[in-house]
Short mmCIF file of C-alpha atoms in Angstrom, two decimals:
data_model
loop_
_atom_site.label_atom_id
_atom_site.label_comp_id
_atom_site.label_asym_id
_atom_site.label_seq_id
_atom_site.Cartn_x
_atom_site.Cartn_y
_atom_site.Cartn_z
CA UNK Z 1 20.55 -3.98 16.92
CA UNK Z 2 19.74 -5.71 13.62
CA UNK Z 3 21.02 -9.22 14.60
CA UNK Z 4 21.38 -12.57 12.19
CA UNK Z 5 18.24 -13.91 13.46
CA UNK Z 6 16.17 -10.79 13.61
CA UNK Z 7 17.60 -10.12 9.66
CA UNK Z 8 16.28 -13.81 9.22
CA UNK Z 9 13.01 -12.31 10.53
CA UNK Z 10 12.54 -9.39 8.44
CA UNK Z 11 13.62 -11.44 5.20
CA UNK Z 12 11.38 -13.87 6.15
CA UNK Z 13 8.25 -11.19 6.71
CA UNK Z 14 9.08 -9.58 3.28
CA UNK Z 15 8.17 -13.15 1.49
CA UNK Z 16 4.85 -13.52 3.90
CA UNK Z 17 3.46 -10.18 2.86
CA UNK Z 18 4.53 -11.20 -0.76
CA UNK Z 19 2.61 -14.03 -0.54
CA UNK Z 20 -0.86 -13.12 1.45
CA UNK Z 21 -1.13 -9.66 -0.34
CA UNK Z 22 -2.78 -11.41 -3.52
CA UNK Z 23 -5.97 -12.76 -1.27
CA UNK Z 24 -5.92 -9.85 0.88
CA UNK Z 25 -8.81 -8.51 1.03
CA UNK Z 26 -10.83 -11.35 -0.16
CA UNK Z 27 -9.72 -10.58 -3.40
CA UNK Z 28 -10.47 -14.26 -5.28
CA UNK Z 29 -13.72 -15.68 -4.69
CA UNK Z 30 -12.79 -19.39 -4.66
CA UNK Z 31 -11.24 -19.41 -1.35
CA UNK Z 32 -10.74 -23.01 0.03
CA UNK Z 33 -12.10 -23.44 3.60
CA UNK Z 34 -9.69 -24.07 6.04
CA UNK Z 35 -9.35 -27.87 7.25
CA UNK Z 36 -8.78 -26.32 11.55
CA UNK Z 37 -10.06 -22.56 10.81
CA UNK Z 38 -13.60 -24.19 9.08
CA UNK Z 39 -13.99 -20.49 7.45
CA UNK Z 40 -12.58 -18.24 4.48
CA UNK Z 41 -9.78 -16.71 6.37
CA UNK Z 42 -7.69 -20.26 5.42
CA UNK Z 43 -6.79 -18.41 2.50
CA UNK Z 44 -4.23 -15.93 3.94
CA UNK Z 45 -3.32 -18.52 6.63
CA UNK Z 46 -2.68 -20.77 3.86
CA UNK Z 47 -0.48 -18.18 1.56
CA UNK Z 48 1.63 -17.27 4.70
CA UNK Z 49 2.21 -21.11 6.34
CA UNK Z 50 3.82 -22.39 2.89
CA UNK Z 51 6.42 -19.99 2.91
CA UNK Z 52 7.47 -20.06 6.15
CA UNK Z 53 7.78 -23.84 5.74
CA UNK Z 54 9.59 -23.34 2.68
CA UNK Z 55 11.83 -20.36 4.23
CA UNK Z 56 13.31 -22.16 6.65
CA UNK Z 57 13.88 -25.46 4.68
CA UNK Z 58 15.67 -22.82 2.87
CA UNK Z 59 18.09 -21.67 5.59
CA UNK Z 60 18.31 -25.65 7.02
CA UNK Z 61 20.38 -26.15 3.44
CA UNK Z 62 22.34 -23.06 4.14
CA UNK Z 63 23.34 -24.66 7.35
CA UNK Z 64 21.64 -22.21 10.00
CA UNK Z 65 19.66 -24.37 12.11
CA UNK Z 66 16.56 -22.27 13.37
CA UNK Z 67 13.46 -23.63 15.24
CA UNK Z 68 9.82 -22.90 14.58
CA UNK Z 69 6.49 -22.59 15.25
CA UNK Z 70 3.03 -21.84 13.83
CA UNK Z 71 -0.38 -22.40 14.81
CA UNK Z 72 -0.98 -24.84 11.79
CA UNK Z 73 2.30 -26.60 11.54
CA UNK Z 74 3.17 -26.91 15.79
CA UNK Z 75 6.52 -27.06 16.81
CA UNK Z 76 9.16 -27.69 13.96
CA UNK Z 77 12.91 -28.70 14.36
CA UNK Z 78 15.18 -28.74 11.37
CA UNK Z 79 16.23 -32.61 11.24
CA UNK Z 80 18.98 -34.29 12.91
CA UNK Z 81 20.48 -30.83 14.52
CA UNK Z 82 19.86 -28.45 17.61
CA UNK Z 83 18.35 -25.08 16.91
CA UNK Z 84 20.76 -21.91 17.75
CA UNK Z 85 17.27 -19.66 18.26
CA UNK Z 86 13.41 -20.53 17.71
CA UNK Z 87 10.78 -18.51 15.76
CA UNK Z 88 7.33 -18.02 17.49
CA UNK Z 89 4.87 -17.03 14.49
CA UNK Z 90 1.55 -16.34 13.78
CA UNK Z 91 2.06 -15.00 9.79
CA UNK Z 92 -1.53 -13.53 10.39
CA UNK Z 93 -2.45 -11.85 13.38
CA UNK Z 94 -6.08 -11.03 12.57
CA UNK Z 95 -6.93 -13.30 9.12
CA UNK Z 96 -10.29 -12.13 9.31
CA UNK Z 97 -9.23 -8.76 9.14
CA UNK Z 98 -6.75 -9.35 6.67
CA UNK Z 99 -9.70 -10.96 4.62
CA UNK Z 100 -12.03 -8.10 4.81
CA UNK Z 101 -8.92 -6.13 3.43
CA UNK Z 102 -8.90 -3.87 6.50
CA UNK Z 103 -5.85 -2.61 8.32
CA UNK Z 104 -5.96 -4.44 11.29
CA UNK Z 105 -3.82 -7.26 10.31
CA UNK Z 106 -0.05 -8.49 11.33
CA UNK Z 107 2.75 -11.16 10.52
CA UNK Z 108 3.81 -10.98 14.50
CA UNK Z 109 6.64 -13.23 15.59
CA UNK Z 110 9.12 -14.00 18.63
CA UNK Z 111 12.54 -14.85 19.08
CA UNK Z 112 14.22 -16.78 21.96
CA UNK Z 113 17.56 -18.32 21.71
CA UNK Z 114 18.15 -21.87 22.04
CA UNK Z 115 16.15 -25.14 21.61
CA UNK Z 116 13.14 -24.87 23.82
CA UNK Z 117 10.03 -26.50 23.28
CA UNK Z 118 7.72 -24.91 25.78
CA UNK Z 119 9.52 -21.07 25.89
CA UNK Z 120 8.13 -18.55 28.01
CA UNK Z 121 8.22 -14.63 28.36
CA UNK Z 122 10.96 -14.75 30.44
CA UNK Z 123 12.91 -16.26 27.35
CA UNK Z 124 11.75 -14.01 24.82
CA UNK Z 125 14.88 -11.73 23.48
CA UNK Z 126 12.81 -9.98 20.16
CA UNK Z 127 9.79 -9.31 19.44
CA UNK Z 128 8.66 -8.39 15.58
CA UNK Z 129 5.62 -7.12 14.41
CA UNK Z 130 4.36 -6.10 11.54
CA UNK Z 131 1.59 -3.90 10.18
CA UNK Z 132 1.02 -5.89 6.69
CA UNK Z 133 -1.47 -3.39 4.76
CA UNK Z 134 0.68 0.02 6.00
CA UNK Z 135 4.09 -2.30 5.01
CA UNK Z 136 5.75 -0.51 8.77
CA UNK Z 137 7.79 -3.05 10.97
CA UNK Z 138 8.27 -2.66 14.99
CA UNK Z 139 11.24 -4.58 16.63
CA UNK Z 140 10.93 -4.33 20.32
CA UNK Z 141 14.39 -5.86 22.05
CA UNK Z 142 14.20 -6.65 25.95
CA UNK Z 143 16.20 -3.84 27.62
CA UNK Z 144 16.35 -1.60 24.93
CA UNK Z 145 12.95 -0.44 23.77
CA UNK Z 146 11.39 -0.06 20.40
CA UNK Z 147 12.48 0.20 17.14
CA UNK Z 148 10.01 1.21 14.05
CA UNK Z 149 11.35 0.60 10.57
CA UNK Z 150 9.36 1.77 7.83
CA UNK Z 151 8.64 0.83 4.15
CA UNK Z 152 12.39 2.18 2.84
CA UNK Z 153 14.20 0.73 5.51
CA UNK Z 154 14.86 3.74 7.91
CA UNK Z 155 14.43 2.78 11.76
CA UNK Z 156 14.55 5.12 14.84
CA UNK Z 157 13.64 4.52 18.56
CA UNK Z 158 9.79 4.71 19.26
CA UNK Z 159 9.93 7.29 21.89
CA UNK Z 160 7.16 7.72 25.00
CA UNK Z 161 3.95 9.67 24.57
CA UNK Z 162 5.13 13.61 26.13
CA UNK Z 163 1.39 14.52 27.15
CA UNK Z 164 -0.15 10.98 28.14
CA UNK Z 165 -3.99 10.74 29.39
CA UNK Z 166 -3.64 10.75 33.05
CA UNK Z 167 -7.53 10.58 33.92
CA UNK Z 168 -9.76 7.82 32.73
CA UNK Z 169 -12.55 9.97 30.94
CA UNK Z 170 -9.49 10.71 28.51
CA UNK Z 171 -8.67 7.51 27.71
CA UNK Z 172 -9.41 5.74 24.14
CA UNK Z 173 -9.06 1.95 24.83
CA UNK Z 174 -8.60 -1.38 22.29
CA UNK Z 175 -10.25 -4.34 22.77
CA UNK Z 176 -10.54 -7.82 21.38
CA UNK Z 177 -13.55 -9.72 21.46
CA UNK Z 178 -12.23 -13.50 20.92
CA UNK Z 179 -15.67 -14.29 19.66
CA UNK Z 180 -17.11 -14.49 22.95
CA UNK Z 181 -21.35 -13.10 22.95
CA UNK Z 182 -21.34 -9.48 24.69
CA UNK Z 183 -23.96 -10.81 27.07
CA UNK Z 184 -20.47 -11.85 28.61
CA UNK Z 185 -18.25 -9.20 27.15
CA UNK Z 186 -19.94 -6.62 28.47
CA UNK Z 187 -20.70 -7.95 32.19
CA UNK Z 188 -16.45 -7.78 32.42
CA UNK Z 189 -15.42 -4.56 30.89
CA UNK Z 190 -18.92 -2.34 31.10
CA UNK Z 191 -18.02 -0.72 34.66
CA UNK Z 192 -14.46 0.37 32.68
CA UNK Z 193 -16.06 1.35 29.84
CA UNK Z 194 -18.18 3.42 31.18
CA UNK Z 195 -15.73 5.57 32.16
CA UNK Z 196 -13.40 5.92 29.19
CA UNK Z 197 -13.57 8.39 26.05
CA UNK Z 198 -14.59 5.50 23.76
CA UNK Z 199 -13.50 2.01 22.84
CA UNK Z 200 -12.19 0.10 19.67
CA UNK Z 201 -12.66 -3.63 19.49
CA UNK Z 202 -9.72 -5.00 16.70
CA UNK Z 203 -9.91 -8.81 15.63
CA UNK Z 204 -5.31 -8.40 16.01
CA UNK Z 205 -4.12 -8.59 19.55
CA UNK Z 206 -1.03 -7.43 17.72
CA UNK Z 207 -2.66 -4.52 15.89
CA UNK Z 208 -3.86 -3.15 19.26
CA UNK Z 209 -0.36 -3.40 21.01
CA UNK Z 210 1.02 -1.32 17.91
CA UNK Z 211 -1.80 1.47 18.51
CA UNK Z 212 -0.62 1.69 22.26
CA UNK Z 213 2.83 2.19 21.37
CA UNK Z 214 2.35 4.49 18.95
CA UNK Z 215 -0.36 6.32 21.05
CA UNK Z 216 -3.35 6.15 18.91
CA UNK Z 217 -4.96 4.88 22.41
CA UNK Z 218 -3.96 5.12 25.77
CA UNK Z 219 -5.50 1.41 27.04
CA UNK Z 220 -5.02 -2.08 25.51
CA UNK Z 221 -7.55 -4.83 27.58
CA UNK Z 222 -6.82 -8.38 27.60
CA UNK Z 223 -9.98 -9.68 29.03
CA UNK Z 224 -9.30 -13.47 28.66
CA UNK Z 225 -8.13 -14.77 31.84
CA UNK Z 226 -11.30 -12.71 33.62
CA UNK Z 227 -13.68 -14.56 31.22
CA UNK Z 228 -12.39 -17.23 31.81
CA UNK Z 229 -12.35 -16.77 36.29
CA UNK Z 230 -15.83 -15.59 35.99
CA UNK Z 231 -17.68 -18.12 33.52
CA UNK Z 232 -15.35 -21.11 33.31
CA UNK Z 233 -18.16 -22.87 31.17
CA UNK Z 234 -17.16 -20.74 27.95
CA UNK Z 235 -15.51 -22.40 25.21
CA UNK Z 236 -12.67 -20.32 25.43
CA UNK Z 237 -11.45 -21.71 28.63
#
């Protein structure tokens, strides 16, 4: 199960946390202010995108030829070669979060092999994600399920909730917000909510998908492309 490139992966999530646990939490008070983000949270971005950059100019020497790509640096080929796989990474999945030093934070990244630059889901192979205050790791492989690893290296299967909710009014959901005024928010989702135990909004799209696998709530909503179909006007769109 534990492949070269998915090894890469978990090496390479090891030196992120290393490097964004000093400033997590907001824990200096000099935080630069992020040339794209225009806010604080640069400072975990910041701590995470330097080693991945530095990782993989790393493993370019060592003559493994992997492809990545972040938010802040785009789409990165090592120089001169093809790429045998390519990385899909955002090294903080909820920097706000990860600011505020709460838990709902993840180094989340995607494997697919060969040298594509516009992948899809149907090329996805691995999925890793990564819970960076609890220090657990999730590898989900297409066709075989989920794996959870935890701090000391031990992995077993995640297995299916026995007893899940089978009636709305049971149901704890997750939720992300995306910024977007609840004037709007709510107009979408208030009908569902309504009939639901309770909702959680996390800033992590990641963190949510790891609380539905785990069964800490029974719903994760993705309310972007209905925003979007009902009030095209929003900046998100």
């Amino acid at each position: 199960m534990i492949t070269p490139e998915i090894q890469f992966g978990l090496h390479l999530i090891k030196r992120i946390r290393k490097k964004i646990l000093p400033v997590y939490g907001l824990k200096q008070l000099d935080v630069p202010i992020g040339k794209i983000s225009k806010d604080f949270s640069y400072a975990v971005d910041n701590a995470a995108e330097e080693e991945i950059k530095k990782s993989f100019s790393t493993l370019w020497e060592q003559g493994i030829y992997y492809g990545y790509i972040t938010e802040d640096q785009g789409l990165v080929f090592p120089p001169n070669h093809a790429v045998s796989h390519m990385f899909l990474i955002d090294p903080v999945d909820g920097s706000r979060g990860a600011t505020a030093g709460t838990e709902q934070a993840c180094i989340t990244m995607a494997i697919t092999p060969g040298q594509k630059d516009k992948p899809t889901f149907a090329d996805l192979t691995y999925g890793i994600t990564h819970a960076i205050k609890e220090n657990v790791t999730f590898i989900g492989k297409r066709g075989e399920g989920v794996y959870h690893i935890n701090k000391d290296g031990a992995s077993h299967t995640v297995t299916k909730r026995e007893h899940p909710p089978t009636e709305l009014h049971q149901v704890a959901m997750v939720i992300e917000d995306y910024q977007i005024r609840w004037k709007y928010l709510g107009e979408v989702v208030d009908s569902l909510r309504a009939e639901l135990h309770c909702d959680t909004v996390f800033n992590s799209g990641a963190y949510g998908g790891l609380s539905l696998i785990r069964g800490q709530n029974g719903l994760q909503v993705d309310i972007r492309r209905k925003l979007i179909a009902d009030f095209p006007n929003l900046a998100i769109a």
